[in-house]
mmCIF file of C-alpha atoms in Angstrom:
data_model
loop_
_atom_site.group_PDB
_atom_site.id
_atom_site.type_symbol
_atom_site.label_atom_id
_atom_site.label_comp_id
_atom_site.label_asym_id
_atom_site.label_seq_id
_atom_site.Cartn_x
_atom_site.Cartn_y
_atom_site.Cartn_z
ATOM 1 C CA MET A 1 43.524 86.521 210.477
ATOM 2 C CA PHE A 2 44.861 89.998 209.919
ATOM 3 C CA VAL A 3 43.834 92.008 206.901
ATOM 4 C CA ILE A 4 44.816 95.278 205.288
ATOM 5 C CA VAL A 5 42.260 96.784 202.940
ATOM 6 C CA MET A 6 43.028 99.509 200.424
ATOM 7 C CA TYR A 7 40.519 100.940 198.071
ATOM 8 C CA ASP A 8 40.522 103.233 195.094
ATOM 9 C CA VAL A 9 36.940 103.822 194.089
ATOM 10 C CA HIS A 10 34.953 106.518 192.410
ATOM 11 C CA VAL A 11 34.247 109.482 194.685
ATOM 12 C CA LYS A 12 30.523 108.688 194.570
ATOM 13 C CA ARG A 13 31.181 105.392 196.378
ATOM 14 C CA VAL A 14 34.040 106.333 198.717
ATOM 15 C CA ALA A 15 31.812 107.075 201.701
ATOM 16 C CA LYS A 16 29.858 103.858 201.306
ATOM 17 C CA VAL A 17 32.995 101.754 201.096
ATOM 18 C CA LEU A 18 34.506 103.512 204.114
ATOM 19 C CA LYS A 19 31.380 103.054 206.245
ATOM 20 C CA THR A 20 31.224 99.385 205.410
ATOM 21 C CA CYS A 21 34.887 98.771 206.189
ATOM 22 C CA ARG A 22 34.655 100.633 209.509
ATOM 23 C CA ARG A 23 32.261 98.053 210.878
ATOM 24 C CA TYR A 24 34.910 95.370 210.540
ATOM 25 C CA LEU A 25 38.272 97.123 210.679
ATOM 26 C CA TYR A 26 40.151 100.075 212.108
ATOM 27 C CA TRP A 27 40.681 103.081 209.891
ATOM 28 C CA VAL A 28 44.414 103.727 209.420
ATOM 29 C CA GLN A 29 44.594 106.518 206.891
ATOM 30 C CA ASN A 30 42.652 107.631 203.827
ATOM 31 C CA SER A 31 41.506 104.567 201.890
ATOM 32 C CA VAL A 32 43.371 102.148 204.182
ATOM 33 C CA LEU A 33 41.933 100.050 206.998
ATOM 34 C CA GLU A 34 43.352 97.127 208.895
ATOM 35 C CA GLY A 35 42.647 94.790 211.750
ATOM 36 C CA GLU A 36 42.061 91.309 212.968
ATOM 37 C CA ILE A 37 39.038 89.668 211.438
ATOM 38 C CA SER A 38 37.461 86.237 211.436
ATOM 39 C CA LYS A 39 37.180 84.246 208.226
ATOM 40 C CA ALA A 40 33.411 84.594 208.283
ATOM 41 C CA ASP A 41 33.532 88.339 208.815
ATOM 42 C CA PHE A 42 36.118 88.678 206.065
ATOM 43 C CA ALA A 43 33.847 86.838 203.668
ATOM 44 C CA ALA A 44 30.955 89.077 204.740
ATOM 45 C CA LEU A 45 33.027 92.204 204.234
ATOM 46 C CA LYS A 46 34.070 91.147 200.729
ATOM 47 C CA ARG A 47 30.481 90.306 199.887
ATOM 48 C CA GLU A 48 29.251 93.681 201.079
ATOM 49 C CA LEU A 49 31.951 95.556 199.202
ATOM 50 C CA ALA A 50 31.272 93.636 196.023
ATOM 51 C CA GLU A 51 27.703 94.919 196.200
ATOM 52 C CA ILE A 52 28.845 98.527 196.466
ATOM 53 C CA ILE A 53 31.685 98.897 194.005
ATOM 54 C CA SER A 54 31.503 99.061 190.267
ATOM 55 C CA PRO A 55 33.687 96.208 189.017
ATOM 56 C CA ASP A 56 34.615 98.090 185.866
ATOM 57 C CA HIS A 57 35.838 101.261 187.550
ATOM 58 C CA ASP A 58 36.811 100.558 191.176
ATOM 59 C CA SER A 59 39.548 98.592 192.819
ATOM 60 C CA VAL A 60 39.816 97.143 196.318
ATOM 61 C CA LEU A 61 42.864 95.267 197.573
ATOM 62 C CA PHE A 62 43.047 92.864 200.505
ATOM 63 C CA TYR A 63 46.338 91.785 202.012
ATOM 64 C CA THR A 64 45.779 88.959 204.433
ATOM 65 C CA PHE A 65 48.068 87.417 207.015
ATOM 66 C CA ARG A 66 47.410 84.282 208.978
ATOM 67 C CA THR A 67 49.324 85.901 211.812
ATOM 68 C CA THR A 68 51.231 89.145 212.117
ATOM 69 C CA ARG A 69 54.084 87.425 213.906
ATOM 70 C CA TYR A 70 56.541 87.575 211.016
ATOM 71 C CA THR A 71 55.604 91.016 209.820
ATOM 72 C CA SER A 72 56.737 94.401 210.954
ATOM 73 C CA ARG A 73 55.293 97.799 210.434
ATOM 74 C CA GLU A 74 57.100 101.070 210.339
ATOM 75 C CA SER A 75 55.749 104.512 209.878
ATOM 76 C CA ILE A 76 57.025 108.039 209.528
ATOM 77 C CA GLY A 77 55.076 111.208 209.993
ATOM 78 C CA ILE A 78 51.937 111.499 212.075
ATOM 79 C CA GLN A 79 49.795 108.616 213.185
ATOM 80 C CA LYS A 80 46.294 109.108 211.829
ATOM 81 C CA GLY A 81 44.458 106.021 213.049
ATOM 82 C CA GLY A 82 44.843 102.368 213.827
ATOM 83 C CA GLU A 83 43.682 99.902 216.411
ATOM 84 C CA ASP A 84 43.122 101.249 219.883
ATOM 85 C CA ARG A 85 41.017 99.371 222.400
ATOM 86 C CA PHE A 86 42.131 101.395 225.404
ATOM 87 C CA LEU A 87 40.389 104.717 225.115
ATOM 88 C CA MET B 1 35.057 85.076 215.836
ATOM 89 C CA VAL B 2 37.531 87.744 216.802
ATOM 90 C CA GLU B 3 36.540 88.510 220.350
ATOM 91 C CA LYS B 4 38.044 91.603 221.749
ATOM 92 C CA SER B 5 37.370 93.859 224.664
ATOM 93 C CA LEU B 6 37.103 97.591 224.557
ATOM 94 C CA TYR B 7 38.237 99.531 227.622
ATOM 95 C CA ILE B 8 37.145 103.126 228.045
ATOM 96 C CA PHE B 9 38.951 105.193 230.661
ATOM 97 C CA SER B 10 38.309 108.659 229.302
ATOM 98 C CA ASN B 11 35.145 110.688 229.537
ATOM 99 C CA GLY B 12 33.079 111.009 226.417
ATOM 100 C CA GLU B 13 30.112 109.929 224.453
ATOM 101 C CA LEU B 14 29.548 106.527 222.950
ATOM 102 C CA LYS B 15 27.356 106.548 219.873
ATOM 103 C CA ARG B 16 25.980 104.364 217.208
ATOM 104 C CA LYS B 17 27.115 105.820 213.929
ATOM 105 C CA ASP B 18 27.141 104.301 210.446
ATOM 106 C CA ASN B 19 26.079 101.003 212.016
ATOM 107 C CA THR B 20 29.179 100.753 214.133
ATOM 108 C CA LEU B 21 30.511 102.218 217.397
ATOM 109 C CA PHE B 22 31.783 105.734 217.623
ATOM 110 C CA PHE B 23 33.453 107.252 220.657
ATOM 111 C CA GLU B 24 33.803 110.998 220.909
ATOM 112 C CA THR B 25 35.783 112.934 223.498
ATOM 113 C CA THR B 26 36.979 116.505 223.657
ATOM 114 C CA GLU B 27 40.306 115.222 222.333
ATOM 115 C CA GLY B 28 39.093 113.270 219.363
ATOM 116 C CA LYS B 29 36.787 110.865 217.640
ATOM 117 C CA LYS B 30 37.226 107.203 216.976
ATOM 118 C CA PHE B 31 35.301 104.533 215.140
ATOM 119 C CA ILE B 32 35.439 101.055 216.646
ATOM 120 C CA PRO B 33 34.598 98.072 214.443
ATOM 121 C CA ILE B 34 31.537 96.532 216.075
ATOM 122 C CA THR B 35 32.135 93.060 214.663
ATOM 123 C CA THR B 36 35.204 92.629 216.876
ATOM 124 C CA VAL B 37 33.767 94.009 220.130
ATOM 125 C CA ARG B 38 32.202 91.447 222.459
ATOM 126 C CA GLU B 39 32.453 93.348 225.724
ATOM 127 C CA ILE B 40 33.054 96.911 226.827
ATOM 128 C CA PHE B 41 34.505 97.966 230.160
ATOM 129 C CA LEU B 42 33.501 101.454 231.196
ATOM 130 C CA PHE B 43 35.768 103.105 233.747
ATOM 131 C CA GLY B 44 35.369 106.656 232.574
ATOM 132 C CA GLU B 45 32.282 108.797 232.638
ATOM 133 C CA VAL B 46 30.580 107.801 229.441
ATOM 134 C CA THR B 47 27.248 108.997 228.170
ATOM 135 C CA PHE B 48 25.215 106.944 225.765
ATOM 136 C CA ASN B 49 21.634 106.521 224.700
ATOM 137 C CA SER B 50 19.236 103.650 224.268
ATOM 138 C CA LYS B 51 20.093 103.521 220.590
ATOM 139 C CA VAL B 52 23.594 102.332 221.478
ATOM 140 C CA LEU B 53 22.274 99.913 224.074
ATOM 141 C CA ASP B 54 19.853 98.434 221.573
ATOM 142 C CA PHE B 55 22.645 98.145 219.025
ATOM 143 C CA LEU B 56 24.993 96.479 221.526
ATOM 144 C CA SER B 57 22.300 94.015 222.594
ATOM 145 C CA GLN B 58 21.625 93.171 219.012
ATOM 146 C CA GLN B 59 25.349 92.566 218.505
ATOM 147 C CA GLN B 60 25.426 90.511 221.721
ATOM 148 C CA ALA B 61 28.034 92.718 223.333
ATOM 149 C CA LEU B 62 28.098 93.102 227.115
ATOM 150 C CA VAL B 63 28.808 96.374 228.881
ATOM 151 C CA HIS B 64 30.443 96.245 232.307
ATOM 152 C CA TYR B 65 30.493 99.481 234.239
ATOM 153 C CA PHE B 66 32.609 100.483 237.185
ATOM 154 C CA ASN B 67 32.218 103.403 239.531
ATOM 155 C CA HIS B 68 34.666 106.173 240.301
ATOM 156 C CA TYR B 69 36.702 103.933 242.623
ATOM 157 C CA GLY B 70 36.889 101.107 240.127
ATOM 158 C CA TYR B 71 34.269 99.060 241.969
ATOM 159 C CA TYR B 72 32.257 96.853 239.686
ATOM 160 C CA SER B 73 28.723 98.271 239.578
ATOM 161 C CA GLY B 74 26.936 96.226 236.991
ATOM 162 C CA THR B 75 26.603 94.765 233.567
ATOM 163 C CA MET B 76 24.271 95.443 230.686
ATOM 164 C CA TYR B 77 23.465 91.823 230.008
ATOM 165 C CA PRO B 78 21.656 91.593 226.695
ATOM 166 C CA ARG B 79 18.693 89.313 226.190
ATOM 167 C CA GLU B 80 19.979 85.735 226.223
ATOM 168 C CA ARG B 81 20.522 84.502 222.695
ATOM 169 C CA ILE B 82 21.150 80.888 223.409
ATOM 170 C CA VAL B 83 18.570 79.716 225.866
ATOM 171 C CA SER B 84 18.036 76.167 226.857
ATOM 172 C CA GLY B 85 15.205 75.329 229.177
ATOM 173 C CA ASP B 86 16.794 71.963 229.738
ATOM 174 C CA MET B 87 20.076 73.470 230.917
ATOM 175 C CA ILE B 88 18.340 75.795 233.383
ATOM 176 C CA LEU B 89 16.414 72.863 234.832
ATOM 177 C CA ARG B 90 19.625 70.872 235.170
ATOM 178 C CA GLN B 91 21.340 73.790 236.841
ATOM 179 C CA ALA B 92 18.480 74.197 239.303
ATOM 180 C CA GLU B 93 18.261 70.456 239.867
ATOM 181 C CA HIS B 94 21.938 70.315 240.841
ATOM 182 C CA TYR B 95 21.477 73.326 243.083
ATOM 183 C CA LEU B 96 18.461 71.980 244.946
ATOM 184 C CA ASP B 97 19.861 68.524 245.567
ATOM 185 C CA THR B 98 22.338 69.081 248.423
ATOM 186 C CA SER B 99 24.604 66.171 247.607
ATOM 187 C CA ARG B 100 24.870 67.179 243.965
ATOM 188 C CA ARG B 101 25.374 70.826 244.854
ATOM 189 C CA VAL B 102 28.132 69.962 247.311
ATOM 190 C CA ALA B 103 29.814 67.722 244.736
ATOM 191 C CA ILE B 104 30.180 70.709 242.408
ATOM 192 C CA ALA B 105 31.114 73.153 245.164
ATOM 193 C CA GLN B 106 33.834 70.766 246.350
ATOM 194 C CA ARG B 107 35.340 70.719 242.897
ATOM 195 C CA PHE B 108 35.491 74.500 242.740
ATOM 196 C CA VAL B 109 37.297 74.580 246.069
ATOM 197 C CA GLN B 110 39.640 71.766 245.050
ATOM 198 C CA GLY B 111 40.378 73.388 241.709
ATOM 199 C CA ALA B 112 41.098 76.731 243.344
ATOM 200 C CA ALA B 113 43.333 75.099 245.969
ATOM 201 C CA GLN B 114 45.270 73.142 243.354
ATOM 202 C CA ASN B 115 46.018 76.284 241.423
ATOM 203 C CA LEU B 116 46.959 78.245 244.554
ATOM 204 C CA ARG B 117 49.334 75.437 245.358
ATOM 205 C CA ARG B 118 50.772 75.518 241.857
ATOM 206 C CA VAL B 119 51.545 79.231 242.134
ATOM 207 C CA LEU B 120 53.337 78.715 245.454
ATOM 208 C CA LYS B 121 55.241 75.725 244.033
ATOM 209 C CA TYR B 122 56.521 77.964 241.289
ATOM 210 C CA TYR B 123 57.896 80.443 243.796
ATOM 211 C CA GLN B 124 59.318 77.646 245.909
ATOM 212 C CA GLY B 125 61.231 76.556 242.825
ATOM 213 C CA ARG B 126 62.609 80.070 242.604
ATOM 214 C CA GLY B 127 63.935 79.893 246.125
ATOM 215 C CA ARG B 128 61.266 81.852 248.011
ATOM 216 C CA ASP B 129 60.398 80.778 251.515
ATOM 217 C CA VAL B 130 56.832 79.553 251.094
ATOM 218 C CA GLU B 131 57.298 76.239 252.907
ATOM 219 C CA ASN B 132 54.801 76.824 255.724
ATOM 220 C CA PRO B 133 51.854 78.098 253.684
ATOM 221 C CA LEU B 134 52.462 75.346 251.145
ATOM 222 C CA ASP B 135 52.431 72.627 253.819
ATOM 223 C CA LYS B 136 49.276 74.103 255.293
ATOM 224 C CA ILE B 137 47.504 74.122 251.920
ATOM 225 C CA GLU B 138 48.622 70.591 251.132
ATOM 226 C CA SER B 139 47.321 69.365 254.462
ATOM 227 C CA LEU B 140 43.960 71.075 253.885
ATOM 228 C CA ILE B 141 43.314 69.941 250.299
ATOM 229 C CA PRO B 142 42.481 66.284 251.102
ATOM 230 C CA SER B 143 39.955 67.354 253.744
ATOM 231 C CA VAL B 144 37.849 69.272 251.199
ATOM 232 C CA SER B 145 36.127 66.105 250.030
ATOM 233 C CA SER B 146 35.039 65.275 253.591
ATOM 234 C CA TYR B 147 32.855 68.380 253.975
ATOM 235 C CA ASP B 148 29.294 67.981 252.848
ATOM 236 C CA ASP B 149 28.033 71.414 253.731
ATOM 237 C CA VAL B 150 28.485 74.449 251.514
ATOM 238 C CA ASN B 151 29.117 76.796 254.429
ATOM 239 C CA GLN B 152 31.867 74.539 255.703
ATOM 240 C CA LEU B 153 33.315 74.451 252.206
ATOM 241 C CA MET B 154 33.330 78.240 252.090
ATOM 242 C CA ALA B 155 35.118 78.196 255.455
ATOM 243 C CA ILE B 156 37.770 75.708 254.372
ATOM 244 C CA GLU B 157 38.261 77.682 251.185
ATOM 245 C CA GLY B 158 38.819 80.713 253.383
ATOM 246 C CA ASN B 159 41.409 78.841 255.451
ATOM 247 C CA ILE B 160 43.294 77.716 252.371
ATOM 248 C CA ARG B 161 43.295 81.224 250.987
ATOM 249 C CA GLU B 162 44.476 82.638 254.294
ATOM 250 C CA ALA B 163 47.441 80.264 254.285
ATOM 251 C CA TYR B 164 48.136 81.272 250.707
ATOM 252 C CA TYR B 165 48.152 84.976 251.525
ATOM 253 C CA GLN B 166 50.762 84.293 254.211
ATOM 254 C CA ALA B 167 53.179 83.545 251.390
ATOM 255 C CA PHE B 168 52.722 86.916 249.694
ATOM 256 C CA ASN B 169 55.370 88.691 251.727
ATOM 257 C CA SER B 170 57.941 86.026 250.834
ATOM 258 C CA ILE B 171 57.034 86.284 247.163
ATOM 259 C CA LEU B 172 57.002 90.065 246.966
ATOM 260 C CA SER B 173 60.196 91.892 247.798
ATOM 261 C CA ASN B 174 58.834 95.394 247.217
ATOM 262 C CA ALA B 175 58.186 96.979 250.622
ATOM 263 C CA TYR B 176 55.349 99.128 249.261
ATOM 264 C CA PHE B 177 53.300 96.016 248.588
ATOM 265 C CA ARG B 178 53.278 94.395 252.019
ATOM 266 C CA PHE B 179 50.477 92.021 252.815
ATOM 267 C CA GLU B 180 48.855 92.679 256.180
ATOM 268 C CA GLY B 181 45.581 90.852 255.943
ATOM 269 C CA ARG B 182 42.905 90.900 253.297
ATOM 270 C CA THR B 183 40.663 93.945 253.415
ATOM 271 C CA LYS B 184 37.724 94.669 251.157
ATOM 272 C CA ARG B 185 35.198 97.433 250.733
ATOM 273 C CA PRO B 186 37.312 99.429 250.953
ATOM 274 C CA PRO B 187 40.712 97.824 250.411
ATOM 275 C CA LYS B 188 43.142 99.313 252.944
ATOM 276 C CA SER B 189 46.455 98.724 251.188
ATOM 277 C CA PRO B 190 47.789 98.939 247.622
ATOM 278 C CA LEU B 191 48.071 95.155 247.440
ATOM 279 C CA ASN B 192 44.468 94.747 248.573
ATOM 280 C CA ALA B 193 43.358 97.324 246.024
ATOM 281 C CA LEU B 194 45.085 95.301 243.305
ATOM 282 C CA ILE B 195 43.563 91.996 244.409
ATOM 283 C CA SER B 196 40.074 93.506 244.574
ATOM 284 C CA PHE B 197 40.358 95.163 241.202
ATOM 285 C CA GLY B 198 41.886 92.087 239.573
ATOM 286 C CA ASN B 199 39.164 89.874 240.979
ATOM 287 C CA SER B 200 36.407 92.088 239.648
ATOM 288 C CA MET B 201 38.024 92.027 236.199
ATOM 289 C CA LEU B 202 37.980 88.242 236.412
ATOM 290 C CA TYR B 203 34.366 88.068 237.621
ATOM 291 C CA THR B 204 33.189 90.172 234.701
ATOM 292 C CA THR B 205 35.280 88.271 232.172
ATOM 293 C CA VAL B 206 33.838 84.950 233.349
ATOM 294 C CA LEU B 207 30.373 86.495 233.143
ATOM 295 C CA SER B 208 31.031 87.465 229.520
ATOM 296 C CA GLU B 209 32.042 83.902 228.757
ATOM 297 C CA ILE B 210 28.962 82.499 230.521
ATOM 298 C CA TYR B 211 26.854 84.641 228.195
ATOM 299 C CA LYS B 212 28.234 82.652 225.274
ATOM 300 C CA THR B 213 27.075 79.358 226.769
ATOM 301 C CA HIS B 214 23.693 77.966 227.761
ATOM 302 C CA LEU B 215 24.432 78.436 231.441
ATOM 303 C CA ASP B 216 22.503 80.851 233.605
ATOM 304 C CA PRO B 217 24.872 83.032 235.660
ATOM 305 C CA ARG B 218 22.302 83.406 238.451
ATOM 306 C CA ILE B 219 22.643 79.837 239.674
ATOM 307 C CA GLY B 220 25.960 79.241 241.441
ATOM 308 C CA TYR B 221 26.934 76.312 243.649
ATOM 309 C CA LEU B 222 29.656 77.378 246.049
ATOM 310 C CA HIS B 223 28.348 80.912 246.302
ATOM 311 C CA ALA B 224 24.726 80.831 247.389
ATOM 312 C CA THR B 225 22.195 81.863 244.820
ATOM 313 C CA ASN B 226 20.285 84.862 246.071
ATOM 314 C CA PHE B 227 18.048 87.581 244.792
ATOM 315 C CA ARG B 228 20.687 90.097 243.996
ATOM 316 C CA ARG B 229 23.575 89.038 241.898
ATOM 317 C CA PHE B 230 25.179 86.654 239.469
ATOM 318 C CA THR B 231 26.968 83.889 241.334
ATOM 319 C CA LEU B 232 28.065 81.236 238.862
ATOM 320 C CA ASN B 233 30.813 83.540 237.612
ATOM 321 C CA LEU B 234 32.099 83.912 241.190
ATOM 322 C CA ASP B 235 32.328 80.117 241.480
ATOM 323 C CA VAL B 236 34.217 79.613 238.253
ATOM 324 C CA ALA B 237 36.466 82.609 238.945
ATOM 325 C CA GLU B 238 37.862 80.831 242.030
ATOM 326 C CA ILE B 239 39.671 78.392 239.743
ATOM 327 C CA PHE B 240 41.360 81.160 237.785
ATOM 328 C CA LYS B 241 42.154 83.759 240.443
ATOM 329 C CA PRO B 242 45.602 82.393 241.326
ATOM 330 C CA ILE B 243 46.756 81.740 237.780
ATOM 331 C CA LEU B 244 45.377 84.899 236.197
ATOM 332 C CA VAL B 245 44.908 87.678 238.739
ATOM 333 C CA ASP B 246 47.645 86.853 241.239
ATOM 334 C CA ARG B 247 50.250 86.050 238.609
ATOM 335 C CA ILE B 248 49.673 89.370 236.864
ATOM 336 C CA ILE B 249 49.967 91.182 240.204
ATOM 337 C CA PHE B 250 53.221 89.407 241.089
ATOM 338 C CA SER B 251 54.768 89.967 237.705
ATOM 339 C CA MET B 252 53.776 93.638 237.546
ATOM 340 C CA ILE B 253 55.171 94.345 241.009
ATOM 341 C CA ASP B 254 58.292 92.354 240.258
ATOM 342 C CA LYS B 255 58.934 94.321 237.083
ATOM 343 C CA GLY B 256 58.344 97.607 238.841
ATOM 344 C CA MET B 257 55.322 98.387 236.671
ATOM 345 C CA LEU B 258 53.283 99.601 239.634
ATOM 346 C CA LYS B 259 54.258 102.481 241.845
ATOM 347 C CA ALA B 260 52.800 104.580 244.639
ATOM 348 C CA SER B 261 51.690 107.070 241.983
ATOM 349 C CA HIS B 262 49.217 104.477 240.674
ATOM 350 C CA PHE B 263 47.185 104.549 243.876
ATOM 351 C CA VAL B 264 44.963 107.097 245.578
ATOM 352 C CA LYS B 265 43.570 107.357 249.082
ATOM 353 C CA ALA B 266 39.852 107.876 249.118
ATOM 354 C CA SER B 267 36.909 107.216 251.406
ATOM 355 C CA GLU B 268 39.053 105.468 254.028
ATOM 356 C CA GLY B 269 40.564 103.094 251.533
ATOM 357 C CA ILE B 270 43.217 102.824 248.876
ATOM 358 C CA PHE B 271 42.296 102.483 245.238
ATOM 359 C CA LEU B 272 43.968 102.269 241.875
ATOM 360 C CA ASN B 273 43.723 105.487 239.932
ATOM 361 C CA ASP B 274 43.133 105.700 236.181
ATOM 362 C CA ALA B 275 46.812 105.211 235.340
ATOM 363 C CA GLY B 276 47.002 102.203 237.669
ATOM 364 C CA ARG B 277 43.852 100.642 236.294
ATOM 365 C CA GLY B 278 45.052 101.278 232.755
ATOM 366 C CA ALA B 279 48.374 99.568 233.443
ATOM 367 C CA PHE B 280 46.686 96.557 235.018
ATOM 368 C CA VAL B 281 44.038 96.226 232.328
ATOM 369 C CA LYS B 282 46.684 96.247 229.561
ATOM 370 C CA GLN B 283 48.409 93.292 231.206
ATOM 371 C CA TRP B 284 45.069 91.639 231.842
ATOM 372 C CA ASP B 285 44.024 91.903 228.210
ATOM 373 C CA GLU B 286 47.358 90.539 227.018
ATOM 374 C CA ARG B 287 47.186 87.634 229.440
ATOM 375 C CA LEU B 288 43.723 86.603 228.276
ATOM 376 C CA GLN B 289 44.976 86.398 224.708
ATOM 377 C CA GLN B 290 48.108 84.492 225.701
ATOM 378 C CA THR B 291 47.956 80.833 224.766
ATOM 379 C CA ILE B 292 49.084 77.817 226.722
ATOM 380 C CA GLN B 293 49.484 74.196 225.760
ATOM 381 C CA VAL B 294 46.656 72.039 227.076
ATOM 382 C CA ARG B 295 47.806 68.457 227.323
ATOM 383 C CA GLU B 296 44.337 66.889 227.201
ATOM 384 C CA LEU B 297 43.640 68.642 223.921
ATOM 385 C CA GLY B 298 47.074 68.391 222.399
ATOM 386 C CA ARG B 299 46.936 72.016 221.294
ATOM 387 C CA SER B 300 47.259 75.458 222.717
ATOM 388 C CA VAL B 301 44.362 77.669 223.720
ATOM 389 C CA SER B 302 44.127 81.180 225.089
ATOM 390 C CA TYR B 303 43.312 81.802 228.727
ATOM 391 C CA ARG B 304 40.007 83.320 227.662
ATOM 392 C CA ARG B 305 39.179 80.147 225.776
ATOM 393 C CA LEU B 306 40.237 78.128 228.802
ATOM 394 C CA ILE B 307 37.572 79.890 230.862
ATOM 395 C CA ARG B 308 34.968 79.002 228.262
ATOM 396 C CA MET B 309 36.117 75.386 228.211
ATOM 397 C CA GLU B 310 35.651 75.284 231.971
ATOM 398 C CA LEU B 311 32.019 76.270 231.411
ATOM 399 C CA TYR B 312 31.543 73.606 228.776
ATOM 400 C CA LYS B 313 32.940 71.033 231.208
ATOM 401 C CA LEU B 314 30.411 72.242 233.758
ATOM 402 C CA GLU B 315 27.618 71.908 231.200
ATOM 403 C CA LYS B 316 28.649 68.323 230.564
ATOM 404 C CA HIS B 317 28.626 67.648 234.276
ATOM 405 C CA LEU B 318 25.127 69.084 234.629
ATOM 406 C CA LEU B 319 23.927 66.977 231.722
ATOM 407 C CA GLU B 320 25.575 64.009 233.440
ATOM 408 C CA GLU B 321 27.702 63.262 230.429
ATOM 409 C CA LYS B 322 31.074 63.679 232.055
ATOM 410 C CA VAL B 323 32.108 64.472 235.618
ATOM 411 C CA TYR B 324 33.533 67.961 235.977
ATOM 412 C CA VAL B 325 37.251 68.064 236.687
ATOM 413 C CA PRO B 326 38.492 71.603 237.308
ATOM 414 C CA PHE B 327 41.374 73.028 235.326
ATOM 415 C CA ALA B 328 44.706 72.437 237.017
ATOM 416 C CA ALA B 329 47.632 74.595 235.947
ATOM 417 C CA ARG B 330 50.783 72.620 235.269
ATOM 418 C CA TRP B 331 53.329 75.321 235.918
#
């Protein structure tokens, strides 16, 4: 599956959330990561994030797609990150 | 599991950082999610330390490295995670018993020949003159089962492949990619450079898949097991060379995706340069993820998965559960 993660958390926890997400997904821009992920890894990621955030103050959103076939993505301005497996 | 490959062409440093992979070059930095990486191909000059190696082993990711000319040099093969004493004994048992070894070797040759034939059939359907090589291959296939010596099998495999290569000039219309005999170490023509490079990509990919099974890559059947290298991946690769490597080569040449500027002359041979390797590897990666309908299963699977299924079939054969029938492409 494909997932887009966005987070809005207290500054004290931003780095922790980012580091956790980076292990599973590609950083796209500040507070946004995306990538293909297995169901098991997605569950693990959510579990890890739940441990870090404060449920009363922070917010994390997950948009999931079974496939990206019927989606499109446009962007304007500079490209900051994203998936790249050919370095 | 999302299984993806990471290909590094640039020079830089690979690090373990924040419990994931981090690649740093003079141009920039990049984090790579470790949970998706199952193998890394190193073509560039990459420095790394034992901390990364330990991390990659722990994550069960393989690292294949290639030298300056794109020759495969080796693999960091992490400690086997799924070991089965029983499977190793079965593998050895089938190797040591000549009749059983030949039975498996024959199937690799037959499978390879079938798929070579299928590729030529496709081009025959598109009006290319491949009549003679095709007839030759078809006349040789039935004889494979009559050889009970591995060296003879290697020889007949060589004859079939030679006939197959004769068709290359009818298939390829681009004069730059003429086939004038197979040359290796070093390849002497752009087409030979492509075949060699493509084959080594296949060998390493099969090796990565073997790692995910109980099989031991050191015990092969068609290719003699020796003290130096992995051989089982060479055996299994024979089945997939025509349908993966050769098809990518034909399609890339046909579409004009490869030019003289993708090759360099060096040490009395011709090699792909970074741009050429990059172009090929992109197609390679896409092809492995491409899915095809498998009639026996009634569903579609990716080519990478197909390689793994071939290994499972081999495991079943070794355990004497089901006789191994090599994958035969249908188009």
